[in-house]
Each structure stands twice: as structure tokens, then as C-alpha cells.
Short mmCIF file of C-alpha atoms and ligand atoms in Angstrom, two decimals:
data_model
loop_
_atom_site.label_atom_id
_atom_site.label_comp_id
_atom_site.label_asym_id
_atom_site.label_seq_id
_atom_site.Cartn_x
_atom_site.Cartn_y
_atom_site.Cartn_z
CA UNK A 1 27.96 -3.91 -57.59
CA UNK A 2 27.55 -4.05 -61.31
CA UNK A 3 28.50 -7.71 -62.94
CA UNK A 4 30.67 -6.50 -66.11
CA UNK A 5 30.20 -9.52 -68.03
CA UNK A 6 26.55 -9.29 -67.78
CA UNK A 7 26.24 -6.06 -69.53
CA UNK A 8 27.14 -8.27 -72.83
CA UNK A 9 23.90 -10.10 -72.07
CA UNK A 10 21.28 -7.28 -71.54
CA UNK A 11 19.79 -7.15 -75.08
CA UNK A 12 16.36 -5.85 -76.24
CA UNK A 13 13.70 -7.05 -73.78
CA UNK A 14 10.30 -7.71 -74.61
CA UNK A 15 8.72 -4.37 -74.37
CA UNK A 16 6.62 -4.14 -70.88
CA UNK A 17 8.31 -7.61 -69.65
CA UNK A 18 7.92 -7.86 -66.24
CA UNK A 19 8.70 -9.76 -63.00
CA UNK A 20 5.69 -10.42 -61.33
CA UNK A 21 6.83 -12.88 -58.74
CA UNK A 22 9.94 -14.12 -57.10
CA UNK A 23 12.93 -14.91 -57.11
CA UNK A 24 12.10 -17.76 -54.75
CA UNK A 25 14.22 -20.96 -53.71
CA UNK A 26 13.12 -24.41 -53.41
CA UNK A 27 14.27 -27.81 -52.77
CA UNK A 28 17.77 -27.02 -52.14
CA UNK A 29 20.01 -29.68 -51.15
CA UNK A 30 23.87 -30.06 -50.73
CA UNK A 31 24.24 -30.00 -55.06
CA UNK A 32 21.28 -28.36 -56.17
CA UNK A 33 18.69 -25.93 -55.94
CA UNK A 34 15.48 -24.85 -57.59
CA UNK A 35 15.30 -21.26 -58.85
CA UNK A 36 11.15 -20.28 -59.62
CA UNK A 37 10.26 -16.59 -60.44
CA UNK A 38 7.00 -15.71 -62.74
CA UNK A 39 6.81 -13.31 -65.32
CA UNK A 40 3.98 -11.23 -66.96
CA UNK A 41 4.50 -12.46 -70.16
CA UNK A 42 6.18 -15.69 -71.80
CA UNK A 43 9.22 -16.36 -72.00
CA UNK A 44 12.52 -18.63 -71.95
CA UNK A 45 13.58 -18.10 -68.42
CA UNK A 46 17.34 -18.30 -68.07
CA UNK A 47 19.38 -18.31 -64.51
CA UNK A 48 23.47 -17.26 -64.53
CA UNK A 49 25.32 -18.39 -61.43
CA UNK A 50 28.23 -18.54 -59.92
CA UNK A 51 30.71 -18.53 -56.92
CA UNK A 52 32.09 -15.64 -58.17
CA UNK A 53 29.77 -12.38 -57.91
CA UNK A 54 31.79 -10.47 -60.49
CA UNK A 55 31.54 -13.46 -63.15
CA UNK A 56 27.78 -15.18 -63.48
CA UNK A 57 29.61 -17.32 -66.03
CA UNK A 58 27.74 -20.78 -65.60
CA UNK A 59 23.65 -20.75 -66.86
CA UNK A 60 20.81 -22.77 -67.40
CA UNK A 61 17.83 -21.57 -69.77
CA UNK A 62 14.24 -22.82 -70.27
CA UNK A 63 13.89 -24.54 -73.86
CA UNK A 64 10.08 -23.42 -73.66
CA UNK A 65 8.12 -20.15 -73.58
CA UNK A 66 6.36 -20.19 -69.97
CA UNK A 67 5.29 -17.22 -67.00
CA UNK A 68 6.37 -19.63 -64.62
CA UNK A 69 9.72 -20.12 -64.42
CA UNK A 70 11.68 -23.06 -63.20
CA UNK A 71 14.99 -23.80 -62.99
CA UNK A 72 16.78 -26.31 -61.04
CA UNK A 73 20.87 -25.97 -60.74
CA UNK A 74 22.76 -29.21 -60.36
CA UNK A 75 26.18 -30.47 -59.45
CA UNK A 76 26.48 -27.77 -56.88
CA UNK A 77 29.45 -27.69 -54.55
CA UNK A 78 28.19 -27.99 -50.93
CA UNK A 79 28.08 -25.55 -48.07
CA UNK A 80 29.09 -23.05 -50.58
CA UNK A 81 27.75 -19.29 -51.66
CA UNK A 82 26.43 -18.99 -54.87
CA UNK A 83 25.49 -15.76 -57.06
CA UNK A 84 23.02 -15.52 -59.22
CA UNK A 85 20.88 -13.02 -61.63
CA UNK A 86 17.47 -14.43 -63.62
CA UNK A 87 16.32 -13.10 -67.07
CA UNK A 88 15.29 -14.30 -70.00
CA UNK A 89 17.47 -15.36 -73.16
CA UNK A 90 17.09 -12.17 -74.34
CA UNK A 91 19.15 -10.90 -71.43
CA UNK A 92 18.84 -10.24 -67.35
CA UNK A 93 16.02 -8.70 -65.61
CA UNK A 94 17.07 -8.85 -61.91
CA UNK A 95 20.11 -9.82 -59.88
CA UNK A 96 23.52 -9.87 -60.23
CA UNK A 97 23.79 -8.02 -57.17
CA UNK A 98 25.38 -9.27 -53.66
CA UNK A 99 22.06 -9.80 -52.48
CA UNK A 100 20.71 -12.36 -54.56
CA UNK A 101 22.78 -15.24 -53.64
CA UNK A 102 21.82 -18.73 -51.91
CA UNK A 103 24.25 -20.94 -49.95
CA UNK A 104 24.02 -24.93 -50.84
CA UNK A 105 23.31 -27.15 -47.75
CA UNK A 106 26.46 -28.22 -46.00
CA UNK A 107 27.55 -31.72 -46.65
CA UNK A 108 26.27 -34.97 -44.85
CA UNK A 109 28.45 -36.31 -42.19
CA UNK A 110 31.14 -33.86 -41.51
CA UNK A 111 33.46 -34.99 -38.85
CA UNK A 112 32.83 -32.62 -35.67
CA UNK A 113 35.31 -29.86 -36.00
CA UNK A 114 33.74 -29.44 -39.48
CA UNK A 115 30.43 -28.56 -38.55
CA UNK A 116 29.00 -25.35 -38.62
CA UNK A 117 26.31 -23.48 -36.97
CA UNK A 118 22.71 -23.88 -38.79
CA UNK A 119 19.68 -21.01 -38.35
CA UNK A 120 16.07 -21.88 -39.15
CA UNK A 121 13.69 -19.27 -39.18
CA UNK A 122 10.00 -20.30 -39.00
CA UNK A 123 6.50 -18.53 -39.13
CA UNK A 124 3.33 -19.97 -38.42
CA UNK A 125 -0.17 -18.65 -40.02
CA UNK A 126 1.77 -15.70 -41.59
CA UNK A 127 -0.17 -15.44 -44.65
CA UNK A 128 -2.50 -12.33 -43.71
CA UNK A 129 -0.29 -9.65 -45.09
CA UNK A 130 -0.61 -7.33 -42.66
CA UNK A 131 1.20 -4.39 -40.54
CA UNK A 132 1.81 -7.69 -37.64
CA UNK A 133 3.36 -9.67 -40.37
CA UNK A 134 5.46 -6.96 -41.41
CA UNK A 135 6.58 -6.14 -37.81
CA UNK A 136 7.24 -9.85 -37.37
CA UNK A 137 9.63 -10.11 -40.21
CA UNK A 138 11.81 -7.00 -39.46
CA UNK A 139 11.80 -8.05 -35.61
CA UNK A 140 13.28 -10.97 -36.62
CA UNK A 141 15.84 -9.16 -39.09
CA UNK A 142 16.55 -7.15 -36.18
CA UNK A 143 17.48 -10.17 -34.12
CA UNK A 144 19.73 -12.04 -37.16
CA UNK A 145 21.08 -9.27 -38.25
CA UNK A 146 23.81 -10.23 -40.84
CA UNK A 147 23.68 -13.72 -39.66
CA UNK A 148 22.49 -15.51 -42.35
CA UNK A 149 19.14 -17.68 -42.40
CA UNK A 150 19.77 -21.27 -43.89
CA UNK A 151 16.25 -22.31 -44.76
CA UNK A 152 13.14 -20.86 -43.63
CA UNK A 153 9.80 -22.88 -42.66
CA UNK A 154 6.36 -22.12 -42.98
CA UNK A 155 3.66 -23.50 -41.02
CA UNK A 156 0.62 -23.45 -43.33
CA UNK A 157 -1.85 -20.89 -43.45
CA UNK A 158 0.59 -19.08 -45.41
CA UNK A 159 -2.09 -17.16 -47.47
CA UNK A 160 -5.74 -16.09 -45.93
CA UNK A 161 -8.27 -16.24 -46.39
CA UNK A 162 -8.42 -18.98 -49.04
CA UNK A 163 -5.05 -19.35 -50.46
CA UNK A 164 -5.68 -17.30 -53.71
CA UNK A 165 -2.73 -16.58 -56.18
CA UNK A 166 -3.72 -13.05 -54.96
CA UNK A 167 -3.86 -13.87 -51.43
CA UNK A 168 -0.08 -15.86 -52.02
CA UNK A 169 0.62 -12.66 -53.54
CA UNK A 170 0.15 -10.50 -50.58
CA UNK A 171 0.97 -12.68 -47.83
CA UNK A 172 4.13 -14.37 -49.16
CA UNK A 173 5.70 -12.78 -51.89
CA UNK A 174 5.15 -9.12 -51.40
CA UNK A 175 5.76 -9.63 -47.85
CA UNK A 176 9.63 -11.55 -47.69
CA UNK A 177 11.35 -10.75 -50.92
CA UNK A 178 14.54 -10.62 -48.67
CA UNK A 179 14.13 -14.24 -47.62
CA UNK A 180 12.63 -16.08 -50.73
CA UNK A 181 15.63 -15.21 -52.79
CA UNK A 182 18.18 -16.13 -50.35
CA UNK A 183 17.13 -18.76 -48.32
CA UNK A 184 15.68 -21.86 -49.04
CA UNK A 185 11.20 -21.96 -48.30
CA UNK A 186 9.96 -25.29 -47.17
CA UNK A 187 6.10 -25.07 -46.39
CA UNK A 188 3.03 -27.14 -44.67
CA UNK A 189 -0.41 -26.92 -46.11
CA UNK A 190 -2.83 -25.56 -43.78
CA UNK A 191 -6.80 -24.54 -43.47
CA UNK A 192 -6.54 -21.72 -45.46
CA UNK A 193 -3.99 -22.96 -47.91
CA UNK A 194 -6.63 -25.60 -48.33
CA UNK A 195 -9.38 -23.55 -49.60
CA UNK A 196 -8.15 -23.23 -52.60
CA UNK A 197 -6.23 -26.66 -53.22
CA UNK A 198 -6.68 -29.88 -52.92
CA UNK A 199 -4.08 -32.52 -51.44
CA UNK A 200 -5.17 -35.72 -52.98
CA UNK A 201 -5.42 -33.93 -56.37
CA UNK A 202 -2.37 -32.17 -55.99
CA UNK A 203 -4.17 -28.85 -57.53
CA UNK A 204 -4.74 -25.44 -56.67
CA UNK A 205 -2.36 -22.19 -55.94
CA UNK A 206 -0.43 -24.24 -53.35
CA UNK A 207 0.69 -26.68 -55.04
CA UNK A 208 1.20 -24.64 -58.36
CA UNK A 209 3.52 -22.13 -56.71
CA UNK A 210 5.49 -24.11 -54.28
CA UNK A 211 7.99 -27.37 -55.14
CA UNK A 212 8.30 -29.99 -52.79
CA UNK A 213 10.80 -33.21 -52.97
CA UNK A 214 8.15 -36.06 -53.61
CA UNK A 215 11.14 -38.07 -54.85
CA UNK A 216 13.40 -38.03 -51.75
CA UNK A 217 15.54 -35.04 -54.06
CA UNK A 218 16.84 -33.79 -50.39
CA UNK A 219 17.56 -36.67 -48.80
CA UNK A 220 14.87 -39.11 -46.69
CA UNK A 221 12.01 -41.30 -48.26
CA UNK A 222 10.48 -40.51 -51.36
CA UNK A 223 6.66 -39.66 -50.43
CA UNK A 224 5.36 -39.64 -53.83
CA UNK A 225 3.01 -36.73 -52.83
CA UNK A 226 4.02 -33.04 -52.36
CA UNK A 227 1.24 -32.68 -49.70
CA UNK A 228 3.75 -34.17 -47.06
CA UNK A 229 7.64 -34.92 -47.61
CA UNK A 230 10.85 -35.16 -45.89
CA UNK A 231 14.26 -33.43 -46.59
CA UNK A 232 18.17 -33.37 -44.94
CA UNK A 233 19.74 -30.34 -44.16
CA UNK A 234 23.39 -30.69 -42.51
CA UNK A 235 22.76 -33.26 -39.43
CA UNK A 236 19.08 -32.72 -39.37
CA UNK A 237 16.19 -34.64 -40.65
CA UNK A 238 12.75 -32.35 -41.39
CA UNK A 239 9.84 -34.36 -41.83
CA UNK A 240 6.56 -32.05 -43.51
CA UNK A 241 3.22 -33.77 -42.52
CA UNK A 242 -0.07 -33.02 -43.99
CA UNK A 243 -2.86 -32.32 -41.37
CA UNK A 244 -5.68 -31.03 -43.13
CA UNK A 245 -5.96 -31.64 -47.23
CA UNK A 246 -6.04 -35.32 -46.71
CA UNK A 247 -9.56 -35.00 -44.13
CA UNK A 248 -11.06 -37.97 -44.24
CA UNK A 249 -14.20 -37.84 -46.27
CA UNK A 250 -16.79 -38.23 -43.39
CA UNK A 251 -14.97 -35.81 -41.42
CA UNK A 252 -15.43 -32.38 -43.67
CA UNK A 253 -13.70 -29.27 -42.33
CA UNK A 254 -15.08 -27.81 -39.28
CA UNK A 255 -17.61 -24.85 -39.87
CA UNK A 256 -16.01 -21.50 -38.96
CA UNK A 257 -12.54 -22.91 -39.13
CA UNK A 258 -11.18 -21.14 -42.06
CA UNK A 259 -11.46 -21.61 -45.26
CA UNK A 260 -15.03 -23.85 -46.06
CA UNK A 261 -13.67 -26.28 -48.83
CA UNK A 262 -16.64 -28.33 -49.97
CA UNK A 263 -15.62 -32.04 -50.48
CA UNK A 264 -14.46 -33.17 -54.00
CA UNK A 265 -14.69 -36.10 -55.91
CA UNK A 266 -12.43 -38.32 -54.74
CA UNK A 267 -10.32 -40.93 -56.38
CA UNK A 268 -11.83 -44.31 -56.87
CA UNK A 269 -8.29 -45.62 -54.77
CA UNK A 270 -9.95 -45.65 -51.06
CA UNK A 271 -6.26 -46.07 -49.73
CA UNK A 272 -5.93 -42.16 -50.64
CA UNK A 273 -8.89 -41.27 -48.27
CA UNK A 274 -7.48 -41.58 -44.75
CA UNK A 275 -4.06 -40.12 -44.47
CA UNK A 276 -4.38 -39.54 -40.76
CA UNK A 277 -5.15 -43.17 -39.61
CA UNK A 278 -2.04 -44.93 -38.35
CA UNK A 279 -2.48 -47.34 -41.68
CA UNK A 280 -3.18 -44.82 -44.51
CA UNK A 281 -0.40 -43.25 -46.93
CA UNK A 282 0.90 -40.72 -44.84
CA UNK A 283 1.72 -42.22 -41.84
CA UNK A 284 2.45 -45.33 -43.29
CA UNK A 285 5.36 -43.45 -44.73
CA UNK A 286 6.68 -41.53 -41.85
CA UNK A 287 7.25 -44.83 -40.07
CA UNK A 288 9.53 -46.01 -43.23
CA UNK A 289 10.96 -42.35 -43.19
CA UNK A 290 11.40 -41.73 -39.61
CA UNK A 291 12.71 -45.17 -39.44
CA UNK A 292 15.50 -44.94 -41.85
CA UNK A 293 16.82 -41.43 -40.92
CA UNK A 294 19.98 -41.58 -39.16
CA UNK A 295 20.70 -37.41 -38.08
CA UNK A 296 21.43 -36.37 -34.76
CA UNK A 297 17.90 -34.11 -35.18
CA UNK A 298 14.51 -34.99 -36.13
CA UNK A 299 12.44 -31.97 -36.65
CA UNK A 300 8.73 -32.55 -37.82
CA UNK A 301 6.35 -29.56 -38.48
CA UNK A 302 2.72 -29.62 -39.82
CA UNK A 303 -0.46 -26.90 -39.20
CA UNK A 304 -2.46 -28.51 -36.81
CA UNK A 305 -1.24 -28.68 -33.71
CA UNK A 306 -1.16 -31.95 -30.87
CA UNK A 307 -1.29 -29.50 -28.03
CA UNK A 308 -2.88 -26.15 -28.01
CA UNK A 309 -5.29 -24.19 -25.72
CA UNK A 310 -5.24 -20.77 -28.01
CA UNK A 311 -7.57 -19.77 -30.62
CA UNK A 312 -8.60 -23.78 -31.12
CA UNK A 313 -8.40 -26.54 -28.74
CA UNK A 314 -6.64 -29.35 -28.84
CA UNK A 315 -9.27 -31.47 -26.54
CA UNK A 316 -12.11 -30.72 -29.55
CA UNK A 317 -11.09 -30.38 -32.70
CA UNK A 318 -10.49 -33.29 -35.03
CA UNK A 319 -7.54 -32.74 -36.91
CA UNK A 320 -5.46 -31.92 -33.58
CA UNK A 321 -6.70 -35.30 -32.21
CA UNK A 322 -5.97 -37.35 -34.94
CA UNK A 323 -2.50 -36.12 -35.55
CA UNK A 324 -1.95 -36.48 -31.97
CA UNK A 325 -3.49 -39.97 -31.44
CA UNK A 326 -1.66 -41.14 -34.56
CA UNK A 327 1.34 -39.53 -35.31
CA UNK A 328 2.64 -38.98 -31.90
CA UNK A 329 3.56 -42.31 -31.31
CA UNK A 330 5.46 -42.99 -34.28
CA UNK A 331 7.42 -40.03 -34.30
CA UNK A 332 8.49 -40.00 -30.02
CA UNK A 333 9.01 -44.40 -31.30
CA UNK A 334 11.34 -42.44 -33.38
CA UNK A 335 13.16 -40.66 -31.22
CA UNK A 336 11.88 -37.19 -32.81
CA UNK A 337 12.89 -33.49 -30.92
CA UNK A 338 11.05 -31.10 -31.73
CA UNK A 339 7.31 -30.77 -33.37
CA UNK A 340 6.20 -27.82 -34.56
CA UNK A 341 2.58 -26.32 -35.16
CA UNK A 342 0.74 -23.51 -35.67
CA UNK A 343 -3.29 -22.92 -36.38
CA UNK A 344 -3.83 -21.78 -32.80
CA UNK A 345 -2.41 -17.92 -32.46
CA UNK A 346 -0.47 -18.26 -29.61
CA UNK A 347 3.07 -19.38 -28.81
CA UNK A 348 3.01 -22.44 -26.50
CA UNK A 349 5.88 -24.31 -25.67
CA UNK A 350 5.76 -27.84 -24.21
CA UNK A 351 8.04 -29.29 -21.68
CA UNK A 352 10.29 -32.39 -22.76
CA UNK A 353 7.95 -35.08 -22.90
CA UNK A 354 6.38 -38.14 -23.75
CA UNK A 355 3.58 -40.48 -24.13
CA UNK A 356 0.66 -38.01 -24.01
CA UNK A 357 -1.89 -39.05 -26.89
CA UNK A 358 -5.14 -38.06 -24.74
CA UNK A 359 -7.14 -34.94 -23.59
CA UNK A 360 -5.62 -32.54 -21.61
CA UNK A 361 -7.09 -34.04 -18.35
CA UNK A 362 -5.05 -37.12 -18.78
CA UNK A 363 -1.66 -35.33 -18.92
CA UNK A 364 0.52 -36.72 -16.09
CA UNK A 365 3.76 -35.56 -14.22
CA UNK A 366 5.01 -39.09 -15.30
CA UNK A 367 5.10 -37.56 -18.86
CA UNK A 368 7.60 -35.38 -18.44
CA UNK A 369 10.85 -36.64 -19.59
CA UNK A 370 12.34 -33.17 -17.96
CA UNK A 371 9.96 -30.49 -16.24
CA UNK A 372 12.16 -27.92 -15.93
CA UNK A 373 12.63 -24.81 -18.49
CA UNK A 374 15.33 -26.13 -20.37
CA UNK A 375 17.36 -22.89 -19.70
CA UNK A 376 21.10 -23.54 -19.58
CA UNK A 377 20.90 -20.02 -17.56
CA UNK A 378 18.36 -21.03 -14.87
CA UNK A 379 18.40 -24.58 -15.10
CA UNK A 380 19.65 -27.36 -17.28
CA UNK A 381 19.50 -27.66 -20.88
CA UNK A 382 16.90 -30.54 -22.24
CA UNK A 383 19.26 -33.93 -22.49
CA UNK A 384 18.46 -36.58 -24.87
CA UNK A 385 20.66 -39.61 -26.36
CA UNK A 386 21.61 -39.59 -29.36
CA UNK A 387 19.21 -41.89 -31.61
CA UNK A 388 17.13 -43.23 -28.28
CA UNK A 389 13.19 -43.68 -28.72
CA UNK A 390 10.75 -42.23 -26.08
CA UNK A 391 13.19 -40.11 -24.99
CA UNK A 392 10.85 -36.59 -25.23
CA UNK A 393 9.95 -34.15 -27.70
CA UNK A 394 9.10 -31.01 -27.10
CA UNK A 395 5.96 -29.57 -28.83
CA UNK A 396 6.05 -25.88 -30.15
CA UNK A 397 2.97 -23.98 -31.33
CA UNK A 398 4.64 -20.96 -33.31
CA UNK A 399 0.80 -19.16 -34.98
CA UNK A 400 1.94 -15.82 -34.26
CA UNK A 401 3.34 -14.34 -37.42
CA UNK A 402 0.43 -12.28 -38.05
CA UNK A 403 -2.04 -12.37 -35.68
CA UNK A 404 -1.74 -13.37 -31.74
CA UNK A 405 -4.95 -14.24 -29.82
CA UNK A 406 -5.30 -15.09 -26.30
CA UNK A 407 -4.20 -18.63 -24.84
CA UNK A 408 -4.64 -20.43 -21.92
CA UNK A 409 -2.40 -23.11 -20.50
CA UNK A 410 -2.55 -26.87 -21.68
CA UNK A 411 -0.80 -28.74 -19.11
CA UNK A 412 1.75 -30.27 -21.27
CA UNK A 413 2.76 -26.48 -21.74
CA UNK A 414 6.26 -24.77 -19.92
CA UNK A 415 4.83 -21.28 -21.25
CA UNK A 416 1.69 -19.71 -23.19
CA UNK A 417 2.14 -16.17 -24.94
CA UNK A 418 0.05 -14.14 -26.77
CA UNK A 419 2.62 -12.54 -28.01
CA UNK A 420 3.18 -11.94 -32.46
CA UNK A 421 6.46 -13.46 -32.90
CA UNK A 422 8.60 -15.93 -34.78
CA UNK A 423 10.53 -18.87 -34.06
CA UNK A 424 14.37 -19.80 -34.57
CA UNK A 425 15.82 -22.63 -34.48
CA UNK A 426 20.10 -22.90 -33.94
CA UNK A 427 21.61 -26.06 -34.21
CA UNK A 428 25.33 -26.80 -33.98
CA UNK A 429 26.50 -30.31 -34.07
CA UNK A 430 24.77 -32.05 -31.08
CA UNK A 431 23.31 -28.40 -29.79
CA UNK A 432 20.08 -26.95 -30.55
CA UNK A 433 18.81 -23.49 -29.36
CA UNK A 434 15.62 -22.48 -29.75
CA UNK A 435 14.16 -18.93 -29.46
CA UNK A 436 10.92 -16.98 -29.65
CA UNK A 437 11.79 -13.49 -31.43
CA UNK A 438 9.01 -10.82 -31.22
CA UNK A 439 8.23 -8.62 -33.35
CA UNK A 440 10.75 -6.13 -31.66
CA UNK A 441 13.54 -8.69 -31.91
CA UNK A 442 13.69 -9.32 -28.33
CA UNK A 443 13.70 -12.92 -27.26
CA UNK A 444 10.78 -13.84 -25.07
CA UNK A 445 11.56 -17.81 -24.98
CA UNK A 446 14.12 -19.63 -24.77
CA UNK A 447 15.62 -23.07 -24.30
CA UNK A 448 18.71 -25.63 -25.55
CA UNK A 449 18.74 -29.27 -26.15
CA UNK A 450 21.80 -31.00 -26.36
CA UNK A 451 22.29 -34.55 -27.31
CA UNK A 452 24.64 -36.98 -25.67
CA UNK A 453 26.62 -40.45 -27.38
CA UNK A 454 25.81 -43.01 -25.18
FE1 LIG B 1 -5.21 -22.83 -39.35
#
């Protein structure tokens, strides 16, 4: 499909003006969304939109020269499919086509019979570019088919080795052109990510190329930081935590783990230095943020994982203890569902439960809130109330996107795979179904969670 009133606007380009990265989509709420692409050479970057694919009749242009291009569309109609084409002021380089479209986020508390179905797509430690990656993404095309994704997650390590422009390059952008330019990104920091940025500085390819909502521009608490953040989508709350670029200086990052990122200056503010203790920035915030979120879903992801027996260990390692000793508690106080993890290259899968902030060796029956699979099929689906704390969570380590290692069980654990794979997440109203797609498009794990109104 050719737009006809775009063929006015295709003038003389810059000679050898290319796209060199993107379209990509961030920070999209129910009235806006940011539109970032990069070109070769600089330019004013201009956007057309519209609901209508055969008229892009609304724009927004840069009013400086720039390769990096970003454009954020406001007063956005909610839950609604937009078209758009990018280009400079000269005239349109790509899009206009029914394929470059994104769909606003549906608006906050719809009465029942309004609500429709959400689909999350997320990868953990995709970034390696590979033929496992690949496989990964078109097994889980396979599985959506036309259906279409909503937002998209990444876990962190979302570029290896050491989160290069080249290495983003590679892993990200040459890898899901599909996704970024339909579907809203939303993406942790990880070990890798971190060799080449750094969170208290907010520098470095990471936080160059993506945009987070430090200002609460989604919904939830501002966080004044892009390294962790918090956004709304429909009826769910996402909270983004930060489990490695904030290390605490006497704990550097473990040798062999990753990227080595020697320690930086830091600021002379000490209360920036320990993010993962219960009173530093970070989790001071999530308390405030967790605290004043009123959706029927709480959803918080970050790299390191609580609980993991795979390619690290949760018993050993100090970021996985930390972020379990110290975020757990706040977030099950909260009432949270579902945590999700990567680092370790496995697929693990907790039951619902609650209350475990030791070793492994200290998990007890009493923990589980429900020990069964959670399979409407074979069992019964995961219950929770509505907005009730300690109610269970159920802990997902989702590494597989590019590489799966072996795994052994953690107790806390309804299944271990080494399997390469990616997770979705279905929610509809007070129903959330969560599969494990591999890289086939079969689903190897499955369960629902359904919340009740007491
Ligand atoms: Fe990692």
C-alpha cells in the first residue's frame, strides 16, 4: 500500500542519507508515544501519523539537525491503531506501509465488558545475535501469529558481550525490526549491558539508545533515574528494577561474570551508592511505587534473578541475594504476581509462593501459597485476591533467548528447562496466562492466575 498524499512529500534527499537504526518505540502510554530511529547523517527528523493508513496527515518534525532521532507524539487517542512513516523534512524515508503502525495503551479503568485481552512478549539475555536468537524470535511469531504483541520486555543482557553500539546493533536492532516498530520495548539493564554503561552516571550505549519514564510519563512514581522505573499498561502495573549498575562500591562485579566493568568515580552523594539495601534510592522508591499502585497486576522484572540453579546460583552470588533479601519482601508486602529474571540460561518457574528470602536449604513446604502446577487443565489455576499482601508470587527465570545451559532444580521451582525459548504473558481483566514458547512455537509451560474480589 502506497500513501498518495505522501508522494507530495518525497523531495530531494540528502544524497547517500541513510537509516541506520530503527524505527523503535518507547515509552508509550494511553496518549503518547516516543518514535527514535538514527540516521547516517544529520538531519531534521520528522514523523507523519495517523489513524488513517491512506492519509499520514498529522506530523511532528525535529527543529534541530541530529543522527538520533526523537520524537514523542502526544494527545493520542487510547487503545487505538496508529500509522506512521519517518523521514526527514526533506521528505519520507521509510513507512507508510501497513506494517509500521503502533497501537496506544488501552485506557485506565475500563468497566469489565470493556476490557480487552493484553500479550506481553519477553526475552531474557537475548542480546548475542545469534542463529538461537533468531530461532527464538520466529518460534514465537509462529506461536502469535497475527495476534498482535502489546509491549515487549527485555530482561537485560540485551547486547553481549559488553553492550557496544555495535553489539546493540547486532543483538537488538538487526535482530527484531518486526517488533521495535510496532510494539512498544521496555528494557532492564543487565551484566553485559553494564559493561559499557554506567547506572549512577546515566552514560553509555544503554542509556543513549533506550528511553525510559524517569518522570512517571506512563503512569506510577516518578524514579528520577532511567536505571529503574515503573509504567501502566491497561490494568497492570510493571515495575523495572536495577540489579547490577547500582553494585555497591565494595562489592565490584564478580570475576568471570560477564562483562568486567572496573569501578568509576563515584558521586560525592553516598545515598547513590547502595541501591540494593532496603534504605537506598531504589528500593526506597519501589515501596512508595508499589505502595501507591492500585492495578489488578503487579508485574516486576529485573536481570538478576532471586531463585535460580542454572548457569549461576542463587545460594552464591551477590546480586541474586541482595535482590532477594531486599526486594522480596517489599514487593510479596505488596501483593506483587509475577517476578521475572533472567542471567541464569535456563527457564525455571517457581510455584506460588511466599516468604522465602534465604538459601535454598531453608525453602519450606509452608512457603507455598499453592504447590500445585497452576494448570487449569490438570489442576487449578493459581488464586490470589485482588489487592491482598503475602498472598504469593510466582518467580520466572526466562534467560533463554539465545543461549540455554543446563539447570538443576531450586526447590522453590515447579519446573527447570534447558530449553531456548521465550516467555508470554496474556492477561484479560482478572486472568493471566502465562506460557513458555520455544523456539519451534510449541508451548512447553504453562500456567493461569486468576484473581478474585473479595
Ligand atoms: Fe547476566
Amino acid at each position: 500500500m502506497m500513501l498518495i498524499n505522501l508522494e507530495a512529500e518525497k523531495g530531494t534527499f540528502l544524497e547517500n542519507l541513510q537509516i541506520v537504526r530503527g524505527p523503535y518505540l518507547q515509552v508509550g502510554s494511553e496518549s503518547s508515544i516516543i518514535i527514535r530511529w538514527a540516521t547516517n547523517a544529520a538531519v531534521h527528523g520528522k514523523v507523519w501519523y495517523s489513524t488513517n493508513p491512506d492519509r499520514l496527515d498529522l506530523t511532528q518534525a525535529e527543529t534541530t539537525i541530529t543522527c538520533d532521532h526523537t520524537l514523542k507524539l502526544t494527545e493520542l487517542t487510547p487503545d487505538t491503531k496508529y500509522y506512521y512513516a519517518i523521514g526527514t523534512t526533506t521528505g519520507v524515508q521509510a513507512g507508510g506501509t501497513e506494517d509500521y503502525f503502533f497501537v496506544t495503551a488501552p485506557s485506565q479503568d475500563l468497566a469489565p465488558e470493556q476490557v480487552r485481552p493484553l500479550r506481553i512478549l519477553v526475552l531474557g539475555d537475548a542480546g548475542r545475535g545469534n542463529d538461537i536468537a533468531a530461532s527464538v524470535r520466529d518460534g514465537y511469531l509462529k506461536f502469535t501469529g497475527t495476534r498482535h504483541t502489546d509491549l515487549w520486555l527485555m530482561l537485560g543482557d540485551n547486547a553481549y558481550d559488553t553492550g557496544t553500539y555495535e553489539e546493540y546493533q547486532r543483538g537488538i536492532f538487526e535482530m527484531y525490526p518486526q517488533f521495535l516498530r510496532s510494539s512498544v520495548l521496555w528494557t532492564a539493564i543487565g551484566n553485559h549491558d553494564g559493561g559499557s554503561a554506567d547506572s549512577l552516571l546515566q552514560t553509555g550505549p544503554y542509556y543513549e539508545l533506550f528511553t525510559m519514564p524517569t518522570r512517571g510519563e506512563a503512569g506510577g512514581v516518578p524514579s528520577g533515574t532511567a536505571a529503574y522505573y515503573s509504567f501502566d499498561y491497561g490494568n497492570i502495573h510493571f515495575i523495572c528494577l536495577d540489579s547490577y549498575g547500582s553494585d555497591r562500591a565494595d562489592h565490584p562485579p564478580q570475576a568471570g561474570d560477564g562483562a568486567e566493568r572496573p569501578l568509576r568515580d563515584r558521586p560525592s552523594d553516598s545515598s547513590l551508592e547502595e541501591y540494593r539495601t532496603p534504605e537506598g534510592a531504589m528500593l526506597t522508591w519501589l515501596a512508595r511505587d508499589v505502595a501507591a499502585s492500585d492495578k489488578d497486576w503487579k508485574i516486576a522484572f529485573w536481570h538478576h534473578p532471586p531463585y535460580t540453579k542454572g548457569s549461576h546460583d542463587s545460594d552464591t552470588e551477590i546480586e541474586l541475594i541482595e535482590m532477594r533479601e531486599h526486594a522480596l519482601p517489599i514487593l510479596e508486602a505488596a501483593g506483587v504476581d509475577l517476578v521475572l529474571g533472567g542471567h541464569s540460561h535456563s527457564y525455571e518457574r517457581s510455584y506460588l509462593i511466599d516468604g522465602h528470602y534465604g538459601t535454598s536449604d531453608t525453602f519450606t513446604q509452608e512457603m507455598k501459597k499453592d504447590g500445585g502446577s497452576g494448570r487449569e487443565d490438570e489442576s487449578t489455576p493459581y488464586q490470589k485476591p485482588l489487592t491482598a499482601p503475602q498472598a504469593g508470587t510466582v518467580y520466572i527465570v526466562a534467560g533463554t533467548s539465545a543461549l540455554a545451559d543446563q539447570v538443576s532444580p531450586h526447590p522453590a521451582m515447579y519446573t527447570s528447562l534447558s530449553i531456548p525459548g521465550s516467555l508470554v504473558l496474556d492477561v484479560h481483566d482478572k486472568r493471566l496466562d502465562v506460557k513458555f514458547i520455544d523456539d519451534q512455537g510449541e508451548v512447553q509451560d504453562y500456567f493461569t492466575m486468576k484473581k478474585t474480589i473479595v
